[in-house]
mmCIF file of C-alpha atoms in Angstrom:
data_model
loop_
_atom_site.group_PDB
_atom_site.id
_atom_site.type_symbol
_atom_site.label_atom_id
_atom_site.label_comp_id
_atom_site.label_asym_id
_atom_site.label_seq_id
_atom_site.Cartn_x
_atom_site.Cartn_y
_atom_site.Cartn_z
ATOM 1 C CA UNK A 1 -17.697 -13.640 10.282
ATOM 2 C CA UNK A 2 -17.286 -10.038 10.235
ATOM 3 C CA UNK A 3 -19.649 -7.542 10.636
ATOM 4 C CA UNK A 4 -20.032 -4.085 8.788
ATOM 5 C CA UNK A 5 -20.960 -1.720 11.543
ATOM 6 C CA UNK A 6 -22.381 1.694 10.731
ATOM 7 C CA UNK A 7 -21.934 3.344 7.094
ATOM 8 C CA UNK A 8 -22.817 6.798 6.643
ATOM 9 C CA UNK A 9 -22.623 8.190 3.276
ATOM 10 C CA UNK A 10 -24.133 9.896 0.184
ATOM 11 C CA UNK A 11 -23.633 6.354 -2.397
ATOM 12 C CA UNK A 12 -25.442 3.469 -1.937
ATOM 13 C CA UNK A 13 -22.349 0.872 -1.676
ATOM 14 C CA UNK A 14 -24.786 -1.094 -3.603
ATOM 15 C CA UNK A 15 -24.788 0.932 -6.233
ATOM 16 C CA UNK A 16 -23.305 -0.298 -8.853
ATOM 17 C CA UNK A 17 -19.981 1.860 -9.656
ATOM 18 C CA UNK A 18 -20.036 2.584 -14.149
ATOM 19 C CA UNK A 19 -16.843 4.452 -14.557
ATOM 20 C CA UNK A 20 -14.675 3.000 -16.274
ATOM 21 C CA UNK A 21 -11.699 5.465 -15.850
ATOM 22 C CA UNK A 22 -11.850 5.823 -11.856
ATOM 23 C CA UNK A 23 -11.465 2.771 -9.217
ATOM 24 C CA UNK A 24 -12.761 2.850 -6.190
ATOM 25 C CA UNK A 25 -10.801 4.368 -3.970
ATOM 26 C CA UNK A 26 -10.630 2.921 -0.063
ATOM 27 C CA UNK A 27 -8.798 4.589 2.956
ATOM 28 C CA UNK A 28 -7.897 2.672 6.122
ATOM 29 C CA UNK A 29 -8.157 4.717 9.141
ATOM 30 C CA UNK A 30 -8.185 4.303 13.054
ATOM 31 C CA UNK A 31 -7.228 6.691 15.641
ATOM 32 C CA UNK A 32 -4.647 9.148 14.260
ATOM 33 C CA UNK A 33 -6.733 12.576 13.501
ATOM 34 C CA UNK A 34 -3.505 14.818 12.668
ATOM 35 C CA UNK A 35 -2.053 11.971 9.754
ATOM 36 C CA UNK A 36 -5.723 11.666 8.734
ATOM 37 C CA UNK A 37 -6.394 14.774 7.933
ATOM 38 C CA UNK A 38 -2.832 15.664 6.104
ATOM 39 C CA UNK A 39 -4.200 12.006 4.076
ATOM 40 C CA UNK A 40 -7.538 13.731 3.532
ATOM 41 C CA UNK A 41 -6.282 16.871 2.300
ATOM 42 C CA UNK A 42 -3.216 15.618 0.129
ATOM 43 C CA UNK A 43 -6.017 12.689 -1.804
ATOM 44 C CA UNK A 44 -8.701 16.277 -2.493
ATOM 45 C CA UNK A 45 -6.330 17.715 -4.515
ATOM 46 C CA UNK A 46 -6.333 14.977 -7.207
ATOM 47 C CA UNK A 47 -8.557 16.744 -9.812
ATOM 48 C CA UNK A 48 -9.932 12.800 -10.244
ATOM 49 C CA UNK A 49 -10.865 12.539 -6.343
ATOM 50 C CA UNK A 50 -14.356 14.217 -6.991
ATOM 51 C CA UNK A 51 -15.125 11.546 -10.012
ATOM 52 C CA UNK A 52 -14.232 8.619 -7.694
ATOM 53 C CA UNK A 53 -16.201 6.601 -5.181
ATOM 54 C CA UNK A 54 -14.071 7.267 -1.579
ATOM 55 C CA UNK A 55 -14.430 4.640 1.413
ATOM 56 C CA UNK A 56 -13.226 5.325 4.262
ATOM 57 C CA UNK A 57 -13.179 2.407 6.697
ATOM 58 C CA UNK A 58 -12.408 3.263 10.192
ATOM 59 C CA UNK A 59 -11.509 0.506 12.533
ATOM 60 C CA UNK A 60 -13.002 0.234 16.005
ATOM 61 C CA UNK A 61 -11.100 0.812 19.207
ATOM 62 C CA UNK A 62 -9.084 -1.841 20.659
ATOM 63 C CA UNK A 63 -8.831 -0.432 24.242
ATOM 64 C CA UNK A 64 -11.193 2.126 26.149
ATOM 65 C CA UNK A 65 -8.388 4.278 26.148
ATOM 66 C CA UNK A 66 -8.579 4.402 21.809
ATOM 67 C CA UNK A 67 -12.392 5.473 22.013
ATOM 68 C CA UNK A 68 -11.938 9.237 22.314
ATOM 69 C CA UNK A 69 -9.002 9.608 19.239
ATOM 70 C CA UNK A 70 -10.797 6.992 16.741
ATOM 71 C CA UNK A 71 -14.245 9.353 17.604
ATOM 72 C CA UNK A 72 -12.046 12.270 16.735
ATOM 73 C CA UNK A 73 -10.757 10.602 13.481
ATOM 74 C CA UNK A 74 -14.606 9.937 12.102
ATOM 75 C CA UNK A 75 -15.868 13.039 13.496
ATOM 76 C CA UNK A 76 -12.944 14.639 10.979
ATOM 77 C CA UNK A 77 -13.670 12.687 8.292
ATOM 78 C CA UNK A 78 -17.406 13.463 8.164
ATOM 79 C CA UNK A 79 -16.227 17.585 8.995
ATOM 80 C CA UNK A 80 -15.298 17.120 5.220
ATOM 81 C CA UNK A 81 -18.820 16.315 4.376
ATOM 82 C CA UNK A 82 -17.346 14.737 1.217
ATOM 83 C CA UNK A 83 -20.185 14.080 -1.720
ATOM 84 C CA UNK A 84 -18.507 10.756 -2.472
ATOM 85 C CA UNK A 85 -17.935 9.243 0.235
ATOM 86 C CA UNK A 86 -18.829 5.866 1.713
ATOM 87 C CA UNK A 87 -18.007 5.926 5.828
ATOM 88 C CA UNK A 88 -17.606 2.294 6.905
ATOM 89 C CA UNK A 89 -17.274 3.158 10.778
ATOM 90 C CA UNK A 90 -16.284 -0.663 12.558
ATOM 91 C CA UNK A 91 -17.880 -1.079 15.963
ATOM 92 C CA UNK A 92 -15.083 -3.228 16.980
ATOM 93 C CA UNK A 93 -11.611 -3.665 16.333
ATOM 94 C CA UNK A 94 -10.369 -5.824 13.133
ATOM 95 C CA UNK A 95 -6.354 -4.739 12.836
ATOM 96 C CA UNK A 96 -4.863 -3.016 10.444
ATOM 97 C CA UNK A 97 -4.906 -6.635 8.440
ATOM 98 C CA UNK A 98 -7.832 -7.651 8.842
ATOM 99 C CA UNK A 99 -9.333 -3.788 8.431
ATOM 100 C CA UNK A 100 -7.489 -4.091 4.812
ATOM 101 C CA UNK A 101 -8.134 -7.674 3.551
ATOM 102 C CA UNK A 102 -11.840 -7.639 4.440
ATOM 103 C CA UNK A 103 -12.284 -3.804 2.885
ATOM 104 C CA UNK A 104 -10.369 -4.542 -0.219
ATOM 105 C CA UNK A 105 -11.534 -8.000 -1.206
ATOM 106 C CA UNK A 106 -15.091 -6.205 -0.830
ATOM 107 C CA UNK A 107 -14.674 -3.737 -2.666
ATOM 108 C CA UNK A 108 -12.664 -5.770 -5.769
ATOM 109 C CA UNK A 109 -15.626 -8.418 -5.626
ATOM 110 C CA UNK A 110 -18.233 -5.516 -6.240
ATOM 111 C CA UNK A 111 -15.894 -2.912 -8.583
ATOM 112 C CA UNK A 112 -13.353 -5.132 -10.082
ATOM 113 C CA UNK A 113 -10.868 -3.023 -9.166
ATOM 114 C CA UNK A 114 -9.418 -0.534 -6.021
ATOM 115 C CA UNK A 115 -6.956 1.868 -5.092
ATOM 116 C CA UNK A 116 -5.447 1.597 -1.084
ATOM 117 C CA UNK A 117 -4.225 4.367 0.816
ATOM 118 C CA UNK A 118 -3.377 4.353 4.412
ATOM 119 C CA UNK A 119 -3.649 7.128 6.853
ATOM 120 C CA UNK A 120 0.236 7.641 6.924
ATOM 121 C CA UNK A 121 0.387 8.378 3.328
ATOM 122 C CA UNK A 122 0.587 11.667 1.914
ATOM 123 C CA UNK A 123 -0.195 11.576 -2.060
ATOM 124 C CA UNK A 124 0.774 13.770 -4.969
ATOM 125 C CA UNK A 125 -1.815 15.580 -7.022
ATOM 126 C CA UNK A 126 -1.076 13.473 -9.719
ATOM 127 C CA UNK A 127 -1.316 10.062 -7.770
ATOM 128 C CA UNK A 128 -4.516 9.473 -8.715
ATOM 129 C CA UNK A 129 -4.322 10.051 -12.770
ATOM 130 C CA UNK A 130 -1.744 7.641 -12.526
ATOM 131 C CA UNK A 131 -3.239 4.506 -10.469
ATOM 132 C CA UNK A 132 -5.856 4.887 -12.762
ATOM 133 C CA UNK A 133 -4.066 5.237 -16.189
ATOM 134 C CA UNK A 134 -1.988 2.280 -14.994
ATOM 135 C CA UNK A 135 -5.114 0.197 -13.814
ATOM 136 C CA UNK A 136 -6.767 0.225 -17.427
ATOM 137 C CA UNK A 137 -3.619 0.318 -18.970
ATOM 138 C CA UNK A 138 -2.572 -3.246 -17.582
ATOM 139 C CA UNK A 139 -6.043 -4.409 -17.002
ATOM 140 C CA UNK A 140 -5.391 -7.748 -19.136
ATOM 141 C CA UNK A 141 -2.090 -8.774 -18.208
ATOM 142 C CA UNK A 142 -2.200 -11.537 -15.290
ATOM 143 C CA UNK A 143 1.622 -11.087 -14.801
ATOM 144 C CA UNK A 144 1.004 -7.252 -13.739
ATOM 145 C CA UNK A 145 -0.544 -7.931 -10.347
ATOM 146 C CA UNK A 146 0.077 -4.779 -8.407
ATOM 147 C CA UNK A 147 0.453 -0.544 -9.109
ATOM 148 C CA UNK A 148 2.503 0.690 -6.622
ATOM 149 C CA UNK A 149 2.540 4.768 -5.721
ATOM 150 C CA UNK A 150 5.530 4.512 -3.870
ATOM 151 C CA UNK A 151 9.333 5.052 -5.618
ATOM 152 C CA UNK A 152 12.726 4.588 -3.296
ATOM 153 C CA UNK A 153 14.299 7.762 -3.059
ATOM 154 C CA UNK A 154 17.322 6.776 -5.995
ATOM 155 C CA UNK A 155 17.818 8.709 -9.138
ATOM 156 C CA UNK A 156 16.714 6.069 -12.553
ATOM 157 C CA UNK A 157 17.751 7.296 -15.615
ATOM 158 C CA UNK A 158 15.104 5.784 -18.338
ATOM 159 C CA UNK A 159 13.310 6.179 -21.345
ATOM 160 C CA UNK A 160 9.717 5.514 -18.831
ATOM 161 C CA UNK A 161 7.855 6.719 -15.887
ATOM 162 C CA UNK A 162 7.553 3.822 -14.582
ATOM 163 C CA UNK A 163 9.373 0.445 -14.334
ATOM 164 C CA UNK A 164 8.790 -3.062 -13.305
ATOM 165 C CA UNK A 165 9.850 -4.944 -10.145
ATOM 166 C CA UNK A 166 8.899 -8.262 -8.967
ATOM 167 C CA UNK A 167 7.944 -7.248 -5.476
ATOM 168 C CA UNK A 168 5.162 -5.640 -4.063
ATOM 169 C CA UNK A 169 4.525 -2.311 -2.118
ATOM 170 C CA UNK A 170 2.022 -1.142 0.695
ATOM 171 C CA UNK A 171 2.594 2.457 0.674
ATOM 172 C CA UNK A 172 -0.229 3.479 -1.707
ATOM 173 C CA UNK A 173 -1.197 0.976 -4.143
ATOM 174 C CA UNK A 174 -3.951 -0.379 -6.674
ATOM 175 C CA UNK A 175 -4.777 -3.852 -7.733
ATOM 176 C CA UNK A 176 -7.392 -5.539 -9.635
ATOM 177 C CA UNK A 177 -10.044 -8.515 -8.277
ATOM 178 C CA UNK A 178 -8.622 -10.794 -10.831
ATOM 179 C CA UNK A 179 -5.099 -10.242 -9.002
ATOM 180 C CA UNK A 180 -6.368 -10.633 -5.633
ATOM 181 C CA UNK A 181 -8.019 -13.656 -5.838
ATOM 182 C CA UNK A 182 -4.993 -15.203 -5.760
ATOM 183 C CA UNK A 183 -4.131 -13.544 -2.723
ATOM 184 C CA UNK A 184 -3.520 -16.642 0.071
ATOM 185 C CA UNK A 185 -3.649 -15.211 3.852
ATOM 186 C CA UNK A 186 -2.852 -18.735 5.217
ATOM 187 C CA UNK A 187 0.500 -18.796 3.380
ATOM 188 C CA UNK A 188 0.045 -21.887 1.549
ATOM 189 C CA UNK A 189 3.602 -21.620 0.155
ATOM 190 C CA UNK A 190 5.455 -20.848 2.839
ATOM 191 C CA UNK A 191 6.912 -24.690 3.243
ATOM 192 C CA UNK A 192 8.345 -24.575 -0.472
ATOM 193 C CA UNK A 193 9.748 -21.097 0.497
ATOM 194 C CA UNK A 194 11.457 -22.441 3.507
ATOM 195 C CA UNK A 195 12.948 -25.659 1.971
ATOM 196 C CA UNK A 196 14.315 -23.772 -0.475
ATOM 197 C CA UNK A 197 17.370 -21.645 -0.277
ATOM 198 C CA UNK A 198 17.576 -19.747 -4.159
ATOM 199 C CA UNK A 199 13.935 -19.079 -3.546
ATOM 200 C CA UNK A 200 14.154 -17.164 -0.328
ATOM 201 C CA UNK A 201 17.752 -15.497 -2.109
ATOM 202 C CA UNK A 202 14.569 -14.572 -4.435
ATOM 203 C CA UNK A 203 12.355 -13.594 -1.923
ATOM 204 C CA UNK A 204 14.468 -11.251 -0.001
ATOM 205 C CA UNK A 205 14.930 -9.373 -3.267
ATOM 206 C CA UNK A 206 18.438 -11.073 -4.227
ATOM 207 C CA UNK A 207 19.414 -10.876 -0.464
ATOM 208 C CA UNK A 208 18.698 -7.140 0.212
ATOM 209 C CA UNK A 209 16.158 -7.060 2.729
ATOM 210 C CA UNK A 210 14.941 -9.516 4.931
ATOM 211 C CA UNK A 211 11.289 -10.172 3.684
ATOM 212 C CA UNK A 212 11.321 -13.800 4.371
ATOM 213 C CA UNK A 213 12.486 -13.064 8.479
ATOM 214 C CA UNK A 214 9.259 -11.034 8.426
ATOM 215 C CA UNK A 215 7.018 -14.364 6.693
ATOM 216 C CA UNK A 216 8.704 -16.336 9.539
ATOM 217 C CA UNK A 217 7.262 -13.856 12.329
ATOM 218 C CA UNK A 218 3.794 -14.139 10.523
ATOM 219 C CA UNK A 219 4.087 -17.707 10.390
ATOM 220 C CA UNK A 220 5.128 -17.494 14.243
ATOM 221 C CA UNK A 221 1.740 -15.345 15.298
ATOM 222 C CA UNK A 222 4.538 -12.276 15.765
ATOM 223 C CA UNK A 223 3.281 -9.948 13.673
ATOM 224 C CA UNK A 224 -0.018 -9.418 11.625
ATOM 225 C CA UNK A 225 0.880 -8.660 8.577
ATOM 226 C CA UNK A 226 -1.603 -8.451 5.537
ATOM 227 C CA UNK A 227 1.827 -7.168 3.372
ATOM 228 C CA UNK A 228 3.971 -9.630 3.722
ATOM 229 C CA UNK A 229 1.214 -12.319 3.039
ATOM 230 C CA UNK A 230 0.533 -10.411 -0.055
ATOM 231 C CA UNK A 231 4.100 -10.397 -1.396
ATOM 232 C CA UNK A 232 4.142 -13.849 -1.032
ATOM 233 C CA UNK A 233 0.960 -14.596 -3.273
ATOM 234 C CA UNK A 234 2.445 -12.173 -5.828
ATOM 235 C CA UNK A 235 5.595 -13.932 -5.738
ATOM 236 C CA UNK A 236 5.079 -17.042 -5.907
ATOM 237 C CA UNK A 237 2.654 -16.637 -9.041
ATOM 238 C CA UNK A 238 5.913 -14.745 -10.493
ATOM 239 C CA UNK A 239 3.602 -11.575 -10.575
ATOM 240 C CA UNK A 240 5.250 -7.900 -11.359
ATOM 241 C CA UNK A 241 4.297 -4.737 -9.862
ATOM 242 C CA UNK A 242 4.503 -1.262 -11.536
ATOM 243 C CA UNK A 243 6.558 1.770 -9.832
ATOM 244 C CA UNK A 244 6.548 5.141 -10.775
ATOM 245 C CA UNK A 245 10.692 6.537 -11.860
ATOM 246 C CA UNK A 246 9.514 9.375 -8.806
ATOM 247 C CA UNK A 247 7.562 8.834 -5.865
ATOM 248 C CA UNK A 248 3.983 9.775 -6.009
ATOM 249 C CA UNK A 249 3.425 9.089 -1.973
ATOM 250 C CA UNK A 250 5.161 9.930 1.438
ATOM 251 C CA UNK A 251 4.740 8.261 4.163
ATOM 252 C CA UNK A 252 4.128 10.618 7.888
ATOM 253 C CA UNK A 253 4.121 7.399 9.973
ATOM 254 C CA UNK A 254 8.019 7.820 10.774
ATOM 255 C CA UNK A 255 6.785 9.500 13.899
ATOM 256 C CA UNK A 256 6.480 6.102 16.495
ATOM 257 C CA UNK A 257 2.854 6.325 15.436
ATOM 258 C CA UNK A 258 2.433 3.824 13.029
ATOM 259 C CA UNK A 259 1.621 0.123 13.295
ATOM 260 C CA UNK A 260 4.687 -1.165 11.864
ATOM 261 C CA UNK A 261 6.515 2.056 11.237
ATOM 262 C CA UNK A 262 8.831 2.858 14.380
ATOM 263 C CA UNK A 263 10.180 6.190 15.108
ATOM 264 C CA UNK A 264 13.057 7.083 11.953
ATOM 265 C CA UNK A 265 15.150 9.788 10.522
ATOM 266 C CA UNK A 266 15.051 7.906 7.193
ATOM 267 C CA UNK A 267 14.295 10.179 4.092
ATOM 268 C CA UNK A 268 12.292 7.677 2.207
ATOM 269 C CA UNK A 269 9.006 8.983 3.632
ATOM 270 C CA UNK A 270 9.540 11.970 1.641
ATOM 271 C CA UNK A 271 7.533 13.284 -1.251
ATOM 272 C CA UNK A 272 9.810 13.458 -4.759
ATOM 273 C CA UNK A 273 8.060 16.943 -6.262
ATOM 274 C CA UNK A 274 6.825 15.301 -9.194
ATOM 275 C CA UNK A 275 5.817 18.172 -11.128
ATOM 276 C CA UNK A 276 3.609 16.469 -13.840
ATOM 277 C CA UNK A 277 1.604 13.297 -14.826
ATOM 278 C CA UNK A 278 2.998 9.941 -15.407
ATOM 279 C CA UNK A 279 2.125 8.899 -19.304
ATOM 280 C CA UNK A 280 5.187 7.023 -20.813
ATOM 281 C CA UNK A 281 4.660 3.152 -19.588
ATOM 282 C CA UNK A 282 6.591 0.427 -19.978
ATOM 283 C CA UNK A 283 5.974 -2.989 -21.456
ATOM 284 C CA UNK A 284 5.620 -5.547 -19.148
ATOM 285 C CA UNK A 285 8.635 -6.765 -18.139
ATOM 286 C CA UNK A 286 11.566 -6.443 -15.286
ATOM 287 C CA UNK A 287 14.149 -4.398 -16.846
ATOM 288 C CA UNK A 288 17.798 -5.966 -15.558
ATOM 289 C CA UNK A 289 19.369 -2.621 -14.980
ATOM 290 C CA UNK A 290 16.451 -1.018 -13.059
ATOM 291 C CA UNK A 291 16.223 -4.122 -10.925
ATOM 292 C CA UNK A 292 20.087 -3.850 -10.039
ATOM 293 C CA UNK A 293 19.667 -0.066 -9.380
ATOM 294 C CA UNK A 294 17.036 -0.560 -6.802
ATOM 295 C CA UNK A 295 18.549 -3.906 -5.301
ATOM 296 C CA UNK A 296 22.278 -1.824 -4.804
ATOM 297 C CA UNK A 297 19.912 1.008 -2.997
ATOM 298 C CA UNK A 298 18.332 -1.626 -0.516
ATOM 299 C CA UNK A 299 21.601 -3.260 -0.096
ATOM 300 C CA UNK A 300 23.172 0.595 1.082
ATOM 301 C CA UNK A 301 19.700 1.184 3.042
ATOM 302 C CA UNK A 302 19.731 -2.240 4.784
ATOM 303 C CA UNK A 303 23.616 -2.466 5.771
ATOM 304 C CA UNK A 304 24.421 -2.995 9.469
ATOM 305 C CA UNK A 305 26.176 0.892 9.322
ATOM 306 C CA UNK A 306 23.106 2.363 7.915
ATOM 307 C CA UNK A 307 20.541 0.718 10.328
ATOM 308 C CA UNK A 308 22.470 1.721 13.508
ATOM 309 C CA UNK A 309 23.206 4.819 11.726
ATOM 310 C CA UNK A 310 18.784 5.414 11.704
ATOM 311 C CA UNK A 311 18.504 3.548 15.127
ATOM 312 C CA UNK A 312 20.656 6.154 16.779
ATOM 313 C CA UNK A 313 18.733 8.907 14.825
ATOM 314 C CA UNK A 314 15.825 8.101 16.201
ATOM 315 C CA UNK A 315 16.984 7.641 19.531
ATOM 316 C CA UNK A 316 18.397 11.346 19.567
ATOM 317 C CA UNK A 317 15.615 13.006 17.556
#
């Protein structure tokens, strides 16, 4: 069982939450002040931030030597003495997985529906006009399981904003409770996955990236992973997720700071300068083309060349 520790806030997180137009919107945070704060200030500038509920749930410390940086991160976060916000302050350490599956199946079971940042991700001003234009948009369609924030850093050329793809994201997202009760953390489908060669092909997104090496260290007790456990749900219900043509996030975690993010000279953390909101969607379906664009891109991004290519970047940097 886990316990809620101290909240401090101006909402009751009873209260029930009437907008229609604005989820919920929860940040995970833990003992980085600087990538916090660059978070914090990015999210404000969203002319929808001040019309949303904002919880920010800040994990305990997991060794003495945490206590004084996560006090400095929740000591920031109140400095902003934010109207909205709910402070969820954890008097003991849950991981970044835990943190994220307990805070977001709470907050879909009460609102129905939530937006997840991170404290590594850096949003654009129209970030939040489009999670929430895409939440209501695809409200009622069980195959659309997941809005992703995030775009890889390769040019698309169509007649959208957005596209399909039939993977999911974790840098700055938005689901709905009806899609995350299917969510299975125990990995129920993991044997079928493993016995079956086309599906993994499947799986690691037609061989690009090694998604189902990362299921095998979850599996293993490795790595904690609420991500990869997600991607599997999604998958294996042959759910879609919705990505903007241009990034709407960046991710600062490239620093060595991050949980799973090692130190990296890779580009894809960067911002795209949208310059106006997303309002041309797509119907709900995996265009072929798109799909091959972004599968060619991970196959460049992922080849042995490339990866020593970052490796020794980051080594030198």
């Amino acid at each position: 069982m886990i316990a809620i520790d101290v909240f401090r806030n101006s909402l009751s997180l009873t209260t029930m939450y009437n907008s229609e137009n604005h989820a919920p919107i929860a940040l995970f945070v833990y003992k980085r002040p600087d990538h916090t704060r660059k978070a914090l200030d990015a999210l404000i500038k969203n002319p929808e931030f001040s019309e949303s509920k904002f919880f920010v749930y800040c994990d305990g410390p997991r060794h003495d030597t945490d206590i004084s940086l996560v006090q400095a991160v929740r000591d920031l976060v109140r400095s902003y003495s934010l109207p909205n916000i709910v402070q969820v302050e954890r008097d003991r350490n849950l991981g970044l997985a835990n943190s994220i599956i307990t805070g977001v199946t709470e907050l879909c079971d009460k609102y129905g529906k939530v937006i997840v940042l991170e404290d590594d991700l850096v949003v654009s001003p129209f970030f939040l006009n489009y999670m929430n234009s895409a939440l209501q948009r695809y409200e009622a369609d069980d195959q659309v399981m997941q809005i992703s924030g995030h775009m890889f850093p390769l040019k698309l050329e169509t007649d959208t904003d957005a596209i399909f793809l039939p993977f999911t994201t974790s840098w700055g997202w938005a689901t709905w409770g009806r899609a995350w009760k299917i969510f299975d953390p125990n990995m129920h489908g993991f044997d079928r996955l493993k016995a079956d060669k086309s599906l993994r092909f499947r799986f690691n997104i037609n061989g690009t990236y090694q998604y189902f090496g990362m299921l095998q260290k979850q599996a293993n007790g490795e790595i904690d992973s609420w991500a990869i456990r997600w991607y599997l749900s999604v998958f294996l219900q042959n759910g879609i997720t919705l990505y903007p043509t241009k990034s709407l996030v960046g991710n600062t975690g490239f620093d060595g700071s991050g949980t799973h993010c090692s130190k990296s000279v890779n580009k894809a953390d960067q911002l795209s300068g949208i310059v106006k909101p997303i309002t041309d969607f797509p119907a709900s379906k995996v265009e072929p083309r798109c799909f091959n664009l972004v599968t060619c891109f991970l196959a460049r991004e992922n080849s042995f060349v490339n990866r020593l290519t970052r490796r020794l970047g980051a080594i030198f940097t």
